[in-house]
Amino acid sequence: MYIGQVAKDILKWPRPLSPPVVKLEKRVIDEYGMPSTHAMAATVISFTLLLSTMDRYQYPFALGLLMAVVFSTLVCLSRLYTGMHTVLDVLGGILVTAVLIVLTYPAWTLIDRLDSASPLFPVCVIVVPFFLCYNYPVSDCYSPTRADTTTILAAGAGVTLGFWINHFFQLASAPTEALPVVQNIPPLTANMLVLGLTKFAVGIVLILLVRQLVQNLSLQVLYSCFKVVTRNKEARRRLEIEVPYKFVTYTSVGLCATTFVPMLHRFLGLL
């Protein structure tokens, strides 16, 4: 996502002209178009999920491939329908993602091991994304790309940090018995559905509370440090305020989702 977002502000290819295109979205209308990060996200989520599960769960590979293709295709077509991207933008996003998957796939296991083993990993996973966000390319006019990029990288950093904390401090509960290398996907029962929805609701409530609390605290601290009037929306867009408050807020969200939410589930007997 960082590569895709930065590429937009470096290439500066405009979105489709309106008219003749009718644009159905307004929030990201000031962003540039190439590559489509929606196409990148849809492709990388669906195909990395497929590659990560095909050797762990027993299901028809053709069905998994079909679902990945259908999901990513629908998202890509939606970007054309909403008038936010050209066909070239979408194809560019898919191509960049395909190259990144091919280049990084051999290192996935190594990255997992570094995540588990290295005591310096938490420092890297916080410092490097923050440095990248703070040195985001300067645009001619304000657009939400820097804020969105910071949100995505911070959430990823928080999730990764949470997994490291679970492993390092042995917070994750060990399975009661050894699981087979290839597992069958369990059937969806009514009890499983209710339990899943309950866990989801509990987790979302806690995450929203943490997000609001950390956002308010971080903004208050930054406003005080830089002597900015509270609730000044323009001030939020300043580099020295936007990046730190977004990064701290969404790192906390990712950390909460992977560490504190499972602890709450365990406390409530939902695990």
Coordinates of C-alpha atoms in Angstrom, one line a residue:
M1 CA 0.0 0.0 0.0
Y2 CA 2.9 2.4 0.7
I3 CA 4.4 1.7 -2.7
G4 CA 1.0 2.2 -4.4
Q5 CA 0.2 5.4 -2.6
V6 CA 3.7 6.9 -3.1
A7 CA 3.6 6.0 -6.7
K8 CA 0.5 8.0 -7.1
D9 CA 2.1 11.2 -5.8
I10 CA 5.3 10.6 -7.8
L11 CA 3.7 9.8 -11.2
K12 CA 0.9 12.3 -10.7
W13 CA -1.4 10.8 -13.3
P14 CA -4.8 12.4 -13.0
R15 CA -8.0 10.5 -12.5
P16 CA -10.5 10.2 -15.4
L17 CA -11.9 13.5 -16.6
S18 CA -15.4 14.4 -15.5
P19 CA -17.2 14.9 -17.8
P20 CA -17.5 12.5 -19.6
V21 CA -16.9 10.2 -16.6
V22 CA -19.4 10.5 -13.7
K23 CA -17.5 10.3 -10.4
L24 CA -19.5 8.6 -7.7
E25 CA -16.9 9.2 -4.9
K26 CA -15.9 12.6 -3.5
R27 CA -13.5 11.9 -0.6
V28 CA -10.5 10.8 -2.7
I29 CA -11.2 13.0 -5.7
D30 CA -8.1 15.0 -5.1
E31 CA -5.8 12.0 -5.2
Y32 CA -4.0 10.9 -8.4
G33 CA -5.0 7.7 -10.2
M34 CA -2.0 5.5 -11.1
P35 CA -1.9 2.8 -9.8
S36 CA -5.3 1.9 -8.3
T37 CA -4.6 1.0 -4.7
H38 CA -8.1 -0.6 -4.4
A39 CA -7.1 -3.0 -7.2
M40 CA -3.8 -3.6 -5.4
A41 CA -5.4 -4.2 -2.0
A42 CA -8.1 -6.5 -3.5
T43 CA -5.5 -8.5 -5.4
V44 CA -3.0 -8.9 -2.6
I45 CA -5.6 -9.8 0.0
S46 CA -7.3 -12.5 -2.0
F47 CA -4.2 -14.1 -3.5
T48 CA -2.0 -14.0 -0.4
L49 CA -5.0 -15.5 1.5
L50 CA -5.1 -18.3 -1.1
L51 CA -1.3 -18.9 -1.0
S52 CA -1.2 -18.9 2.8
T53 CA -4.1 -21.4 3.2
M54 CA -3.7 -23.8 0.4
D55 CA -1.1 -25.9 2.3
R56 CA -2.9 -25.6 5.6
Y57 CA -6.5 -26.3 4.9
Q58 CA -8.1 -29.0 2.7
Y59 CA -10.3 -27.4 0.1
P60 CA -10.4 -27.5 -3.8
F61 CA -7.7 -25.2 -5.0
A62 CA -9.7 -24.4 -8.1
L63 CA -12.5 -23.1 -5.9
G64 CA -10.1 -21.0 -3.9
L65 CA -8.6 -19.6 -7.1
L66 CA -12.0 -18.8 -8.5
M67 CA -13.0 -16.9 -5.3
A68 CA -9.8 -14.9 -5.4
V69 CA -10.2 -14.0 -9.0
V70 CA -13.9 -13.1 -8.6
F71 CA -13.3 -10.9 -5.5
S72 CA -10.4 -9.0 -7.0
T73 CA -12.2 -8.6 -10.3
L74 CA -15.3 -7.2 -8.7
V75 CA -13.3 -4.6 -6.7
C76 CA -11.4 -3.6 -9.9
L77 CA -14.6 -3.3 -11.9
S78 CA -16.1 -1.2 -9.1
R79 CA -13.3 1.4 -9.5
L80 CA -14.1 1.7 -13.2
Y81 CA -17.9 2.0 -12.4
T82 CA -17.4 4.7 -9.8
G83 CA -15.3 6.7 -12.3
M84 CA -12.3 6.8 -10.1
H85 CA -9.8 5.0 -12.3
T86 CA -9.0 4.1 -15.9
V87 CA -8.5 0.6 -17.1
L88 CA -4.7 1.4 -17.2
D89 CA -4.8 2.4 -13.5
V90 CA -6.4 -0.8 -12.5
L91 CA -4.1 -3.0 -14.6
G92 CA -1.1 -1.1 -13.2
G93 CA -2.2 -1.8 -9.7
I94 CA -2.7 -5.5 -10.5
L95 CA 0.8 -5.7 -12.1
V96 CA 2.6 -4.0 -9.2
T97 CA 0.9 -6.4 -6.8
A98 CA 1.7 -9.5 -8.8
V99 CA 5.4 -8.5 -8.9
L100 CA 5.5 -7.8 -5.2
I101 CA 3.9 -11.2 -4.4
V102 CA 6.3 -13.0 -6.6
L103 CA 9.3 -11.2 -5.1
T104 CA 8.3 -11.6 -1.4
Y105 CA 6.6 -15.0 -1.4
P106 CA 9.9 -17.0 -0.9
A107 CA 10.6 -14.8 2.2
W108 CA 7.3 -15.1 4.0
T109 CA 8.5 -17.9 6.3
L110 CA 11.7 -16.1 7.1
I111 CA 9.7 -12.9 8.0
D112 CA 7.5 -15.0 10.3
R113 CA 10.6 -16.4 12.0
L114 CA 12.2 -12.9 12.4
D115 CA 8.9 -11.7 13.9
S116 CA 9.0 -14.4 16.5
A117 CA 12.7 -14.5 17.3
S118 CA 14.3 -11.1 17.1
P119 CA 14.1 -8.9 20.2
L120 CA 14.8 -5.9 18.0
F121 CA 11.8 -6.6 15.7
P122 CA 9.4 -4.2 17.7
V123 CA 11.8 -1.3 17.2
C124 CA 12.1 -1.9 13.4
V125 CA 8.3 -2.4 13.0
I126 CA 7.6 0.9 14.6
V127 CA 10.5 3.1 13.5
V128 CA 10.7 2.1 9.8
P129 CA 6.9 2.7 9.0
F130 CA 6.9 6.0 11.0
F131 CA 10.0 7.2 9.1
L132 CA 8.4 6.3 5.8
C133 CA 5.2 8.1 6.6
Y134 CA 6.9 11.2 8.0
N135 CA 9.0 11.4 4.8
Y136 CA 6.1 10.9 2.5
P137 CA 6.4 12.8 -0.9
V138 CA 5.1 16.3 -0.6
S139 CA 2.1 17.0 -2.9
D140 CA 1.2 20.2 -4.7
C141 CA -2.1 20.3 -2.7
Y142 CA -3.5 18.4 0.2
S143 CA -5.0 15.0 -0.4
P144 CA -5.8 12.2 2.0
T145 CA -3.1 9.9 0.6
R146 CA -0.6 10.6 3.3
A147 CA -3.2 10.2 6.1
D148 CA -4.5 6.9 4.5
T149 CA -1.0 5.6 4.1
T150 CA -0.1 6.4 7.7
T151 CA -3.3 4.7 8.9
I152 CA -2.5 1.5 6.9
L153 CA 1.1 1.3 7.9
A154 CA 0.4 2.1 11.5
A155 CA -2.3 -0.6 11.7
G156 CA 0.0 -3.1 10.2
A157 CA 2.8 -2.1 12.6
G158 CA 0.4 -2.5 15.5
V159 CA -0.8 -5.9 14.4
T160 CA 2.8 -7.2 13.9
L161 CA 3.8 -5.8 17.2
G162 CA 0.9 -7.5 18.9
F163 CA 1.8 -10.9 17.4
W164 CA 5.4 -10.4 18.6
I165 CA 4.2 -9.5 22.1
N166 CA 1.9 -12.6 22.2
H167 CA 4.8 -14.8 21.2
F168 CA 7.5 -13.2 23.4
F169 CA 5.5 -13.0 26.5
Q170 CA 3.6 -16.2 25.7
L171 CA 0.2 -14.5 26.0
A172 CA -1.4 -16.7 23.2
S173 CA -2.9 -19.9 24.6
A174 CA -1.2 -23.0 23.3
P175 CA -3.4 -25.5 21.5
T176 CA -4.4 -28.5 23.7
E177 CA -3.4 -31.0 21.1
A178 CA -1.2 -31.0 18.0
L179 CA -3.0 -29.9 14.9
P180 CA -2.6 -31.8 11.6
V181 CA -0.5 -30.1 9.0
V182 CA -3.5 -30.0 6.7
Q183 CA -6.8 -29.3 8.4
N184 CA -10.4 -29.6 7.2
I185 CA -12.4 -26.4 7.3
P186 CA -15.1 -27.0 10.0
P187 CA -18.7 -26.7 8.9
L188 CA -20.5 -23.5 9.9
T189 CA -23.0 -24.3 12.6
A190 CA -25.4 -22.0 14.4
N191 CA -23.4 -22.1 17.6
M192 CA -20.2 -21.2 15.7
L193 CA -22.0 -18.3 14.0
V194 CA -23.3 -16.9 17.3
L195 CA -19.9 -17.3 19.0
G196 CA -18.2 -15.6 16.0
L197 CA -20.6 -12.7 16.0
T198 CA -20.3 -12.2 19.7
K199 CA -16.5 -12.2 19.6
F200 CA -16.6 -9.7 16.7
A201 CA -19.0 -7.4 18.5
V202 CA -16.9 -7.5 21.7
G203 CA -13.7 -6.9 19.8
I204 CA -15.1 -4.0 17.7
V205 CA -16.4 -2.2 20.8
L206 CA -13.1 -2.4 22.6
I207 CA -11.2 -1.3 19.4
L208 CA -13.5 1.7 18.9
L209 CA -13.0 2.7 22.5
V210 CA -9.2 2.5 22.3
R211 CA -9.2 4.3 19.0
Q212 CA -11.3 7.2 20.3
L213 CA -9.3 7.4 23.6
V214 CA -5.8 7.3 22.0
Q215 CA -6.8 9.7 19.2
N216 CA -8.1 12.3 21.7
L217 CA -5.1 12.0 23.9
S218 CA -2.5 12.1 21.1
L219 CA -4.2 15.2 19.5
Q220 CA -4.3 17.0 22.8
V221 CA -0.6 16.4 23.4
L222 CA 0.3 17.5 19.9
Y223 CA -1.9 20.5 20.0
S224 CA -0.3 21.5 23.3
C225 CA 3.3 20.9 22.0
F226 CA 2.7 22.9 18.8
K227 CA 0.4 25.5 20.4
V228 CA -2.5 24.9 18.1
V229 CA -6.1 25.8 18.7
T230 CA -8.1 22.7 19.7
R231 CA -10.5 21.2 17.1
N232 CA -8.7 23.1 14.3
K233 CA -9.3 20.8 11.3
E234 CA -6.7 22.6 9.2
A235 CA -4.1 21.9 11.9
R236 CA -4.8 18.2 11.7
R237 CA -3.4 18.3 8.2
R238 CA 0.0 19.6 9.2
L239 CA 2.7 17.0 8.8
E240 CA 4.0 17.2 12.4
I241 CA 0.4 16.6 13.7
E242 CA -1.3 14.4 11.1
V243 CA 1.4 11.7 10.9
P244 CA 2.1 11.3 14.7
Y245 CA -1.5 11.2 15.8
K246 CA -2.6 8.9 13.0
F247 CA 0.4 6.6 13.6
V248 CA -0.1 6.4 17.4
T249 CA -3.9 5.9 17.0
Y250 CA -3.8 3.1 14.5
T251 CA -0.8 1.4 15.9
S252 CA -2.8 1.2 19.1
V253 CA -5.8 -0.2 17.1
G254 CA -3.7 -2.9 15.6
L255 CA -2.1 -3.8 19.0
C256 CA -5.5 -3.9 20.6
A257 CA -6.9 -6.2 18.0
T258 CA -4.2 -8.8 18.3
T259 CA -3.4 -8.6 22.0
F260 CA -6.1 -7.0 24.2
V261 CA -9.1 -8.3 22.3
P262 CA -8.0 -12.0 22.6
M263 CA -7.3 -11.4 26.3
L264 CA -10.8 -10.0 26.8
H265 CA -12.3 -13.0 24.8
R266 CA -10.4 -15.3 27.1
F267 CA -11.6 -13.5 30.2
L268 CA -15.2 -13.7 29.0
G269 CA -14.9 -17.4 28.2
L270 CA -15.3 -16.8 24.4
L271 CA -12.2 -18.8 23.5

